[in-house]
mmCIF file of C-alpha atoms in Angstrom:
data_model
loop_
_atom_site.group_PDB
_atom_site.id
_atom_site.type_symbol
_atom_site.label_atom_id
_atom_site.label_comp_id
_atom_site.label_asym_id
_atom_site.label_seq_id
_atom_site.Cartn_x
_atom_site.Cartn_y
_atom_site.Cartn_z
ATOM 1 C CA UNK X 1 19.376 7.904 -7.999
ATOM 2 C CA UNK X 2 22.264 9.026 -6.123
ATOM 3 C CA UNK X 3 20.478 9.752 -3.208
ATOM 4 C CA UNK X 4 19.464 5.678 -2.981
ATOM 5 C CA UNK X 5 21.499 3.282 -4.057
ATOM 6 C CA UNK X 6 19.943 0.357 -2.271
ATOM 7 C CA UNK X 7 16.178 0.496 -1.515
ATOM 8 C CA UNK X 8 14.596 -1.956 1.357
ATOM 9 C CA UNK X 9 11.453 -3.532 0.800
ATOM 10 C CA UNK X 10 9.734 -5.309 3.352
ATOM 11 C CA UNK X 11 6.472 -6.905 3.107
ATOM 12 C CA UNK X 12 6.580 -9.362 -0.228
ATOM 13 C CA UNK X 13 2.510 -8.889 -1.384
ATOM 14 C CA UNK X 14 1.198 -7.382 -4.133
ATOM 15 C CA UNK X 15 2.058 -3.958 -2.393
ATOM 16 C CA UNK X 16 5.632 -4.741 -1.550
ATOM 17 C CA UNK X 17 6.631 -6.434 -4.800
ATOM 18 C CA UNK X 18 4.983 -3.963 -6.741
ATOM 19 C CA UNK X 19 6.812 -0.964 -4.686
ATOM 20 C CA UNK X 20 10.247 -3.538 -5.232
ATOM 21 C CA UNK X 21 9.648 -3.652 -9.005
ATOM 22 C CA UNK X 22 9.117 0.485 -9.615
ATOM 23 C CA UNK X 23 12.737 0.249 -7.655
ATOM 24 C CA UNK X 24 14.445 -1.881 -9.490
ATOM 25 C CA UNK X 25 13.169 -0.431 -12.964
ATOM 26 C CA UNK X 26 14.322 3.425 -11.325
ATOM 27 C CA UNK X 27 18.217 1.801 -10.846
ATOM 28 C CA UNK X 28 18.598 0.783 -7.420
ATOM 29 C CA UNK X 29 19.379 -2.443 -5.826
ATOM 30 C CA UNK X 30 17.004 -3.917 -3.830
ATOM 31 C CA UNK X 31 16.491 -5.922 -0.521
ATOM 32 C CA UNK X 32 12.714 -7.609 -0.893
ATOM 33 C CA UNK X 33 12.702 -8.914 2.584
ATOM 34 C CA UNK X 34 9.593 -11.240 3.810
ATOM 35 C CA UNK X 35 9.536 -13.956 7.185
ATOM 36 C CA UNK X 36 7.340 -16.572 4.374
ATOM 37 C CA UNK X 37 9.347 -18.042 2.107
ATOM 38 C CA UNK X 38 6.653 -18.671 -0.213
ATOM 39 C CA UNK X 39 5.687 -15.069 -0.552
ATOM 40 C CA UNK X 40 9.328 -14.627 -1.527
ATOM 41 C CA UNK X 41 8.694 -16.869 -4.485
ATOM 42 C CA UNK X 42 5.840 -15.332 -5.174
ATOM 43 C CA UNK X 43 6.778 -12.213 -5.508
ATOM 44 C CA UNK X 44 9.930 -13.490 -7.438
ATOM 45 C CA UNK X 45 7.470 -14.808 -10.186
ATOM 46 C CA UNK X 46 5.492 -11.728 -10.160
ATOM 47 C CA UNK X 47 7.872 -9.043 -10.244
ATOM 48 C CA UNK X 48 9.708 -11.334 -13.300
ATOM 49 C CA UNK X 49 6.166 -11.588 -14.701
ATOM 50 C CA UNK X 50 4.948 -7.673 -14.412
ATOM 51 C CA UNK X 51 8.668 -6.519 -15.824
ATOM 52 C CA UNK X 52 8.061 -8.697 -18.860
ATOM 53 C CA UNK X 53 4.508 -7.086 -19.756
ATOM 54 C CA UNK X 54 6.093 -4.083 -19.823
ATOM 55 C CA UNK X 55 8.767 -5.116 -22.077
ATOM 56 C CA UNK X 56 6.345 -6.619 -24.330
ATOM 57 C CA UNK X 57 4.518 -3.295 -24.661
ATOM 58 C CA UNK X 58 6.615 -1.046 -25.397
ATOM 59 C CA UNK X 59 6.960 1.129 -21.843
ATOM 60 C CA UNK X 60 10.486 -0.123 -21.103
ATOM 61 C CA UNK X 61 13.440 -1.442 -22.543
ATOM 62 C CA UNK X 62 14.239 -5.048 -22.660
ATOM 63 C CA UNK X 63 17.776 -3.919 -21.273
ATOM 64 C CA UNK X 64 16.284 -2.142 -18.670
ATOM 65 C CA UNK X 65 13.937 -4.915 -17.551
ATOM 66 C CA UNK X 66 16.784 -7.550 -17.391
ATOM 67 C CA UNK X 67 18.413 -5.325 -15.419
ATOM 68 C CA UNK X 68 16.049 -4.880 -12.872
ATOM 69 C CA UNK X 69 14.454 -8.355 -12.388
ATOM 70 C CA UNK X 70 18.582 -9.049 -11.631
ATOM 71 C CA UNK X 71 18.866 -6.050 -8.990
ATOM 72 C CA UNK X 72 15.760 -7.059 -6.961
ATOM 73 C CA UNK X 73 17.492 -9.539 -4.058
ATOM 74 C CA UNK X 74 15.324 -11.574 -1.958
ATOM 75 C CA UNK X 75 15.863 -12.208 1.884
ATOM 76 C CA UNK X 76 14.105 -13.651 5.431
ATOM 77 C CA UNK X 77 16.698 -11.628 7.060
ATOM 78 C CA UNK X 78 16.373 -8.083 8.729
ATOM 79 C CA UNK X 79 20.516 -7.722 9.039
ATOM 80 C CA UNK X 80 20.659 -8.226 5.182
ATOM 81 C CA UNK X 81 19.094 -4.627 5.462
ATOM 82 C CA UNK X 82 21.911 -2.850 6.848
ATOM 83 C CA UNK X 83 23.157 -1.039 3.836
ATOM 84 C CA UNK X 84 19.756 0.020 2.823
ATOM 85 C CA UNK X 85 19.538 4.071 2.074
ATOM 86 C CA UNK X 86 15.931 3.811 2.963
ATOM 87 C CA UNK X 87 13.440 1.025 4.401
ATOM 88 C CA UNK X 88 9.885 1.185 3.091
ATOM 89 C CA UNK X 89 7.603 -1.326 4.857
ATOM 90 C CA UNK X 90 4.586 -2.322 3.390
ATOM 91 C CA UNK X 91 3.325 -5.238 6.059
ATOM 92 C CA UNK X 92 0.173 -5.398 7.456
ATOM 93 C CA UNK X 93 -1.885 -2.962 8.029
ATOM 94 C CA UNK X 94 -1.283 -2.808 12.496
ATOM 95 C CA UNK X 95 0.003 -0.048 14.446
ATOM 96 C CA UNK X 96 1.873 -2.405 17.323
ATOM 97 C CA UNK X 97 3.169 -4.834 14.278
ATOM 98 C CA UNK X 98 4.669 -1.831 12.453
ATOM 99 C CA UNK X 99 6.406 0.024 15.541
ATOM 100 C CA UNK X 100 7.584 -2.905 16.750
ATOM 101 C CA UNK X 101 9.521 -3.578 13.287
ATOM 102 C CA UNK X 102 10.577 -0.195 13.061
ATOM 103 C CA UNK X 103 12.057 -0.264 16.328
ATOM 104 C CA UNK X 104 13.717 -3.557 15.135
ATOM 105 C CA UNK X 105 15.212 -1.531 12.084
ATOM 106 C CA UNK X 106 16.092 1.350 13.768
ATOM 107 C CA UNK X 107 19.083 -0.851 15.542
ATOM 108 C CA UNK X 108 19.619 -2.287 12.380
ATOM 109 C CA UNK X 109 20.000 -0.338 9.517
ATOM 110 C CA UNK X 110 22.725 2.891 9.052
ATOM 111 C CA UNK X 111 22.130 6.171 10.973
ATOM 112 C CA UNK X 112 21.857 7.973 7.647
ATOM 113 C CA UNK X 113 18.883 5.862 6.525
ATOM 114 C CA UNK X 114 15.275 6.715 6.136
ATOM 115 C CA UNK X 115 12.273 4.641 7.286
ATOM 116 C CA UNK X 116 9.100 4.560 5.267
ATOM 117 C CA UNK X 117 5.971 3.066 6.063
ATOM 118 C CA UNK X 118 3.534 2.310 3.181
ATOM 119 C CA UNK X 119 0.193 2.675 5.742
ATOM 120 C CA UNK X 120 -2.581 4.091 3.962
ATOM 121 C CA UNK X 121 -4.229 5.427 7.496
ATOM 122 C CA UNK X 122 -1.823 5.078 10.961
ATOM 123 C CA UNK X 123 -0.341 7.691 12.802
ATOM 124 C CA UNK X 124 3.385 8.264 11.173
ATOM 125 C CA UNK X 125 4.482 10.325 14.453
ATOM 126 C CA UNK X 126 3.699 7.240 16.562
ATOM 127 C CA UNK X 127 5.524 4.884 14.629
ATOM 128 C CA UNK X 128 8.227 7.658 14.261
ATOM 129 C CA UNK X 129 7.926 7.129 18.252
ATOM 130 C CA UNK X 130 9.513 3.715 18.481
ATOM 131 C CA UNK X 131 12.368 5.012 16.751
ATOM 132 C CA UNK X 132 15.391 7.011 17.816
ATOM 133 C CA UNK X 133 15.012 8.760 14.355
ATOM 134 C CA UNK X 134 11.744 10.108 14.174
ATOM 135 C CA UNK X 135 13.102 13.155 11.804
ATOM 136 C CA UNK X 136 14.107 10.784 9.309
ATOM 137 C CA UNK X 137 10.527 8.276 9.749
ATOM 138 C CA UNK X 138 7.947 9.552 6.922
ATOM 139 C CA UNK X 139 4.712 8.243 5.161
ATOM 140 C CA UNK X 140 4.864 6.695 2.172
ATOM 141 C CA UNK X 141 1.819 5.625 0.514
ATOM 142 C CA UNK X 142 1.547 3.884 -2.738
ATOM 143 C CA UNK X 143 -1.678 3.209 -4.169
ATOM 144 C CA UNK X 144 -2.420 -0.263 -5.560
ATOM 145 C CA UNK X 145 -0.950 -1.679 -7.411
ATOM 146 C CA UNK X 146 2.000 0.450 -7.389
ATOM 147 C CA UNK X 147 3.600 0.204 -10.919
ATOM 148 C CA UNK X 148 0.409 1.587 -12.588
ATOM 149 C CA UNK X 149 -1.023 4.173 -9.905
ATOM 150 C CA UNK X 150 0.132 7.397 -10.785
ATOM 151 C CA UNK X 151 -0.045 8.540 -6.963
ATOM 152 C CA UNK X 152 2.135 8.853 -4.222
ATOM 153 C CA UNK X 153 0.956 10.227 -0.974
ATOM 154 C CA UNK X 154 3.679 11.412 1.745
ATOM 155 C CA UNK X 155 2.748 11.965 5.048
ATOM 156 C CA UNK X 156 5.048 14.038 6.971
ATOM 157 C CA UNK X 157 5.402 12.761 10.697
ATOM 158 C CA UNK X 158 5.422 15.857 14.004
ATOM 159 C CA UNK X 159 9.229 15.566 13.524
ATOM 160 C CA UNK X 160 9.912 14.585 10.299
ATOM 161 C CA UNK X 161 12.654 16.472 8.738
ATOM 162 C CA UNK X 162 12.373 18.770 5.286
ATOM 163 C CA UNK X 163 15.837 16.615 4.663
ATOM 164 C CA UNK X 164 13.705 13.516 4.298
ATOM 165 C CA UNK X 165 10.362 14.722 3.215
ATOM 166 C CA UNK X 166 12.530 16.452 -0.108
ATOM 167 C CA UNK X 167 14.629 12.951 -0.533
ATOM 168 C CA UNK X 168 11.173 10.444 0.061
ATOM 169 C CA UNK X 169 9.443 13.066 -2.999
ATOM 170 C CA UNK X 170 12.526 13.044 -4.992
ATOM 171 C CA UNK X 171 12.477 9.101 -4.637
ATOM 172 C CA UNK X 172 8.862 8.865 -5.653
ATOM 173 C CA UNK X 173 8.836 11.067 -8.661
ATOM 174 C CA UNK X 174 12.210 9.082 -9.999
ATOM 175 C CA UNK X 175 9.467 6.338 -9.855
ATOM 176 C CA UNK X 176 7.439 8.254 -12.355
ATOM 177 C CA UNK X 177 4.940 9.328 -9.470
ATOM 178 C CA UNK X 178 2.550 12.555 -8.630
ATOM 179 C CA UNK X 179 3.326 13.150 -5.624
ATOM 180 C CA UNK X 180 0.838 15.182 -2.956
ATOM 181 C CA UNK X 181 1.695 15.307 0.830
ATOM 182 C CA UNK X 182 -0.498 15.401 3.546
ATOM 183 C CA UNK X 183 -0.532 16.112 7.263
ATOM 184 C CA UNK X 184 -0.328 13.120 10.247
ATOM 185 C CA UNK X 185 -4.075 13.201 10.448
ATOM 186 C CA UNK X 186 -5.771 9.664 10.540
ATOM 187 C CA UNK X 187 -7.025 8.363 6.503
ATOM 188 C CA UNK X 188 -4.447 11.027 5.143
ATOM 189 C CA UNK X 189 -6.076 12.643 1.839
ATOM 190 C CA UNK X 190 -7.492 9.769 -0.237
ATOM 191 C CA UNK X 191 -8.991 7.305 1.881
ATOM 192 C CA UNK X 192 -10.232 9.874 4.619
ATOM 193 C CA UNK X 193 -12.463 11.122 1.136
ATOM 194 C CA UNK X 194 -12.533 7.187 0.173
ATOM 195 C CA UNK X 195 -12.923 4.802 3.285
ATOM 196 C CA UNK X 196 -16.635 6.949 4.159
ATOM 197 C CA UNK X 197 -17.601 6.573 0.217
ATOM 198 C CA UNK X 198 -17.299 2.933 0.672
ATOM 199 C CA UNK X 199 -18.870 2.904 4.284
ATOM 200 C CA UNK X 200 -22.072 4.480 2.829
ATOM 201 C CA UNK X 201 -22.543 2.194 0.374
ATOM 202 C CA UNK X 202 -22.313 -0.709 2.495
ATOM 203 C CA UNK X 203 -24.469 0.991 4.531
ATOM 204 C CA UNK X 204 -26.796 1.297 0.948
ATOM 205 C CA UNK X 205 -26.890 -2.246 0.650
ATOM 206 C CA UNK X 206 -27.689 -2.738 4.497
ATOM 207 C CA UNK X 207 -30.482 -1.321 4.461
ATOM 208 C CA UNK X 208 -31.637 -2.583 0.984
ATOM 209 C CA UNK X 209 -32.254 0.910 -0.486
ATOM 210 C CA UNK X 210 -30.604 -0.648 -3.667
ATOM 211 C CA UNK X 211 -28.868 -4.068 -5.014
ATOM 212 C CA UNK X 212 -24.764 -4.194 -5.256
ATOM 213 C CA UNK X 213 -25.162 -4.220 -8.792
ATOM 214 C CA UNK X 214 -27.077 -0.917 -8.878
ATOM 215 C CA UNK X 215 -24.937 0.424 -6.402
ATOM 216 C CA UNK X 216 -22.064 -0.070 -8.241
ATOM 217 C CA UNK X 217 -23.367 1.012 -11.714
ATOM 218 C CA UNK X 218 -25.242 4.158 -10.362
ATOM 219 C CA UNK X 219 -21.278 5.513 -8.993
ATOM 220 C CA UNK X 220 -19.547 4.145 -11.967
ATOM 221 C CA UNK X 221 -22.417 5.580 -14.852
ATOM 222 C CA UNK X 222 -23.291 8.467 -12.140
ATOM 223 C CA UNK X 223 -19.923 9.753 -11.364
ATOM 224 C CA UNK X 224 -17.224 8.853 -14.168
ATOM 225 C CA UNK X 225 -15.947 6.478 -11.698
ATOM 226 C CA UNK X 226 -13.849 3.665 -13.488
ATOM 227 C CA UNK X 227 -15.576 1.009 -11.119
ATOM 228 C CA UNK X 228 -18.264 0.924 -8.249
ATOM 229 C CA UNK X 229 -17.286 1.417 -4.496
ATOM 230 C CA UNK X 230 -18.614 -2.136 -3.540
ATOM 231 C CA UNK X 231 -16.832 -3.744 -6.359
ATOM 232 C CA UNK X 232 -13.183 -1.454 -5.355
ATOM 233 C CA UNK X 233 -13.566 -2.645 -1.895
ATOM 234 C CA UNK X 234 -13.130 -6.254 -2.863
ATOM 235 C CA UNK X 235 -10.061 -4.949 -4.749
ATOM 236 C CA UNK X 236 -8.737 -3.411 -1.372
ATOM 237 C CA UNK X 237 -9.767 -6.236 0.271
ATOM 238 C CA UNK X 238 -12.974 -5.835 3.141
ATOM 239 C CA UNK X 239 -10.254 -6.482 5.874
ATOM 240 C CA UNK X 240 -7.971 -3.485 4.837
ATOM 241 C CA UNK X 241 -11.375 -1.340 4.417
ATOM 242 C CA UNK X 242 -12.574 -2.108 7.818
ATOM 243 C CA UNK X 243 -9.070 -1.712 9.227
ATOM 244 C CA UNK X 244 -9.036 1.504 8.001
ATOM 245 C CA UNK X 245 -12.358 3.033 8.658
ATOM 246 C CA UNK X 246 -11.729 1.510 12.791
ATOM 247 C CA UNK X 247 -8.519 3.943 12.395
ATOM 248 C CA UNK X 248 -10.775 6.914 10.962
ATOM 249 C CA UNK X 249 -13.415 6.008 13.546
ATOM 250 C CA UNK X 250 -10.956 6.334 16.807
ATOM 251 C CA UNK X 251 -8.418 8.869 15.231
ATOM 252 C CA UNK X 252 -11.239 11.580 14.255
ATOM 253 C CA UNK X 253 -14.116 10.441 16.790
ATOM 254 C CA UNK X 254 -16.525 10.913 14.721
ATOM 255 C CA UNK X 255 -19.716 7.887 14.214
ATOM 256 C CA UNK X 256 -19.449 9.009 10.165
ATOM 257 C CA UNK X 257 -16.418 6.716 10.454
ATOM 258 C CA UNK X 258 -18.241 4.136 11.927
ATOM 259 C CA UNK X 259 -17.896 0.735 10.220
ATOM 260 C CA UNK X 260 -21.521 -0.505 8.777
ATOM 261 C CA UNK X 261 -22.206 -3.698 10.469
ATOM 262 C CA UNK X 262 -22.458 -5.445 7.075
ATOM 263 C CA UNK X 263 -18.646 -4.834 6.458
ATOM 264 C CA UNK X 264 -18.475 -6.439 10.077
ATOM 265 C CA UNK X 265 -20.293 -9.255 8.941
ATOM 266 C CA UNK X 266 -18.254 -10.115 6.043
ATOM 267 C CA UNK X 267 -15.203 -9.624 7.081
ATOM 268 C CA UNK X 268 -15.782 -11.840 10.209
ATOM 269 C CA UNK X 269 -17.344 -14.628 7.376
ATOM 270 C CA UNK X 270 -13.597 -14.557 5.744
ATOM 271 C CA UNK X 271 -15.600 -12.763 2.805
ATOM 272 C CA UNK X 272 -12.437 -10.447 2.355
ATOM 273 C CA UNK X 273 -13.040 -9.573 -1.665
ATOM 274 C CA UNK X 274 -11.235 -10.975 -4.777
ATOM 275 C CA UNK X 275 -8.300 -12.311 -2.652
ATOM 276 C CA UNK X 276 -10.396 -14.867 -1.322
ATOM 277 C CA UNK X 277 -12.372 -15.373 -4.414
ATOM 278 C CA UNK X 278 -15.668 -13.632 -2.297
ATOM 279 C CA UNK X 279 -16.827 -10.765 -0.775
ATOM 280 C CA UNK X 280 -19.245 -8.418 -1.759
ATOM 281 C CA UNK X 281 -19.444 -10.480 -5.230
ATOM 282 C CA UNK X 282 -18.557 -14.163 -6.076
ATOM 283 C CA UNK X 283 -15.388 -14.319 -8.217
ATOM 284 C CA UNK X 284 -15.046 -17.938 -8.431
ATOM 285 C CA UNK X 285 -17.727 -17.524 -10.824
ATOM 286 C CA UNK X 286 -15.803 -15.565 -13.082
ATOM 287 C CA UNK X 287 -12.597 -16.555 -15.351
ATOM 288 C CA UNK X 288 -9.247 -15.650 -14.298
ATOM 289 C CA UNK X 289 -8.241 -12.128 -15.321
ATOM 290 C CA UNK X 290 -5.235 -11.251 -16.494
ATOM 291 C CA UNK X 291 -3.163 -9.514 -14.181
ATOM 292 C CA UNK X 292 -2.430 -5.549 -14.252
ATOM 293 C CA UNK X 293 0.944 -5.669 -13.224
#
């Protein structure tokens, strides 16, 4: 991975440490970097955690996996960034949060280095914007969680450069990743075809043509899917879904993208999906599942 040495990470959730970990295993050193010091920890115990359940089955090397649960550094501090080769950032999911950060790293890290945002819907040419870089600012977007999804998406900014779109895909198939790019346009590819598929079926239950549970099964048993839209959008979490489709909705301008007032609802209740143990279903009525990762 001669092209990146030392990978930044910032943002230390499931999306960050997961993006950290596919690093680490791929050779580089890496800079986790998160402001909560209890996310750090976390993340620590996760990545350490994930690495081993690979070991134990067989897809990597115990060699390999020591050696990257020891490359993965964690850090509170932007400057510890400076010798990064690229920065992905993979924080919440806000327009103004993100270019404000990437204006932060654009003082920050080397004039060489590459700055990658993990969004999964904003504009990459207006975060570009807050840089003085935007040729080397590119989308991109892991899917979750990010050492089992086989899919990269890269989103190439108004100015982003074929030097950095060629190094970003080069990165993410060294990570053992399909790779498809997509234009600046709001959703990208899979959650402009995704975000309305969930949408509608909120919009099923609203209007009571049909119970989650049928919902759910009719998609999964109807259309090969391995789970129901209802059910995946507690796995994205409601907030991320309805953060997304209001991005669809103003990008696009189109009232398809509208967000069904039941998503509203729930989100606004705290009902955010399996992170919170509720949202479209109950999972504090369920045992603990073993993690993926």
């Amino acid at each position: 991975m001669a092209e990146f040495k030392v990978i930044g990470v910032i943002g230390a959730g499931q999306m960050g440490s997961g993006i950290a970990q596919l690093a680490a295993v791929a050779g580089a050193d890496v800079r986790l970097l998160d402001k909560d010091a209890e996310a750090l920890l976390t993340a620590k115990r996760s990545i350490s955690d994930s690495v081993q359940r690979f070991v134990s089955k067989g897809q990597i090397s115990k060699e390999v996996g020591t050696d990257a649960v020891a490359r993965v550094k964690y850090t509170s501090n932007l400057e510890d960034l400076q010798s990064a080769d690229i920065v992905i950032e993979a924080i919440v999911e806000s327009e103004d949060v993100k270019k404000k950060l990437f204006a932060e790293l654009d003082k920050i890290v080397k004039g060489s280095a590459i700055l990658a945002s993990n969004t999964s819907s904003i504009s990459i040419t207006r975060l570009a914007s807050a840089t003085k870089r935007p040729h080397q600012v590119i989308g991109m977007h892991f899917m979750n969680p990010p050492p089992i999804m086989k899919l990269v998406e890269i989103i190439r900014g108004a100015q982003t450069s074929d030097e950095t779109y060629n190094k970003t895909k080069t990165l993410a198939e060294r990570f053992g990743k399909t790779v498809v790019c997509s234009k600046d346009y709001s959703g990208f590819i899979v959650n402009r075809i995704l975000m309305p598929m969930i949408n509608e079926a909120f919009y099923t239950l609203y209007t009571g043509v049909a119970t989650k549970e049928d919902i759910d099964a009719g998609m999964k048993l109807g259309t090969n899917q391995p789970m129901g839209p209802l059910q995946l959008a507690d796995f994205i979490g409601l907030d991320v879904c309805l953060s997304i489709l209001k991005v669809l909705y103003n990008g696009l301008g189109d009232t398809k993208y509208a967000p069904c007032p039941l998503l509203v609802q729930y989100v606004d209740a705290g009902r955010l999906g399996k992170k919170r143990g509720v949202g479209v279903y109950d999972y504090t009525k369920f045992p603990k599942q073993p993690s993926r990762i």
